[in-house]
């Protein structure tokens, strides 16, 4: 019987060591090493083929130009939003990981997808977390289509059984909900541990590639907001999608963090209803508040992947009662807000360091791009001066530390979206050279000039 060896595996990054440490030497996380028993490494005395004195094997490589092309027929998932995030549909034989917080709606999304795909393809839905009855109950609630029997369902946690079923059924698409709940009986570690997740995913991938099955894996996000076994799985799969949203809001955002078959940062928007998820094809309306401007509000056009989103920002600037004023931002990095406030203080001479400043992006969206800077500056200044921006104005531009405006990418796309939603005026960085027929485009070289144009008054003048 082979002697087992003890290794310690980091649950965060998957690094292995033969000794226990309180802190992982690879990723630096604390208390993440877990003991694991594994078989000893294969016998070193076995010689590699290349070292053996045997007949040379026939050549198997070929010139890249002569590799035969196979036209890929992408599968449509029934959700145009999901198709777009995947880069135009599900690629047969690909491996896609869908991650997200518990209760966000991963099972719902994939069950609806399974139902839609089952109209044309054979689909296997493996539920490792819920019983067949529970899935059936959900399926009935989602209002299945009148035709067909829907997808095949297997409630199973044992990897071997799942592999056998895949081999027997050979579906075009298989959904595993979730990869953390599957377990390989040959491994000693508990389900959900890095070793289990890696083994199960690798075994599924080998089979799926061989049988040309498109695999959708559900992955959970840990307390720290990481997919369990993140590095391990991200390397393995073709695409990583994250499903996120505010628990208190009904809309959900699906994003591609990695995609071998399409653009990353592509965004899909859904709304959770009582009968499942509904796609939102016009999401800008979700992130826009009242049509008339109010004090401290500014509208920007963010770009998520290739998708422009018109988003409303709200700022509140009020006299501080603390020694160091409070700065809070939701949806925008606090450091970014600090930087913009410093630029405004320096270049417009506004005494913002004596004021608290709160900033919020409507609809719970996270805007990471610097193109939002000018909008943030306008919202802050408008609140500080008790002004409302003229209705129908959008602001796009990155703020340099010297108070200058820097050009942003995909400006034309952004302005077209704003014009489509009825905006009439845009303030953009100088030299952008964009003309949008339905929109008056004002170019500005610096933040002071841009704010004068946007607000109609000079905010640096004492009120
Ligand atoms: P679920 O898909 O189980 O989440 P996950 O698999 O990511 O853990 O979604 C669960 C939540 O969605 C639950 O809080 C109830 C809600 N929900 C609806 O609001 N409407 C529905 O039609 C369904 C099926 C779920
Ligand atoms: Mg679930």
Coordinates of C-alpha atoms in Angstrom, one line a residue, residues 136-144 273-276:
X136 CA -38.2 20.8 -9.4
X137 CA -40.0 23.2 -7.1
X138 CA -37.9 26.1 -8.4
X139 CA -38.2 24.9 -12.0
X140 CA -42.0 24.9 -11.6
X141 CA -41.9 28.3 -10.1
X142 CA -39.9 29.7 -13.0
X143 CA -42.8 28.9 -15.3
X144 CA -41.2 26.4 -17.6
X273 CA -38.5 38.9 -10.0
X274 CA -40.8 36.5 -8.3
X275 CA -40.7 34.2 -11.3
X276 CA -37.0 34.2 -11.8

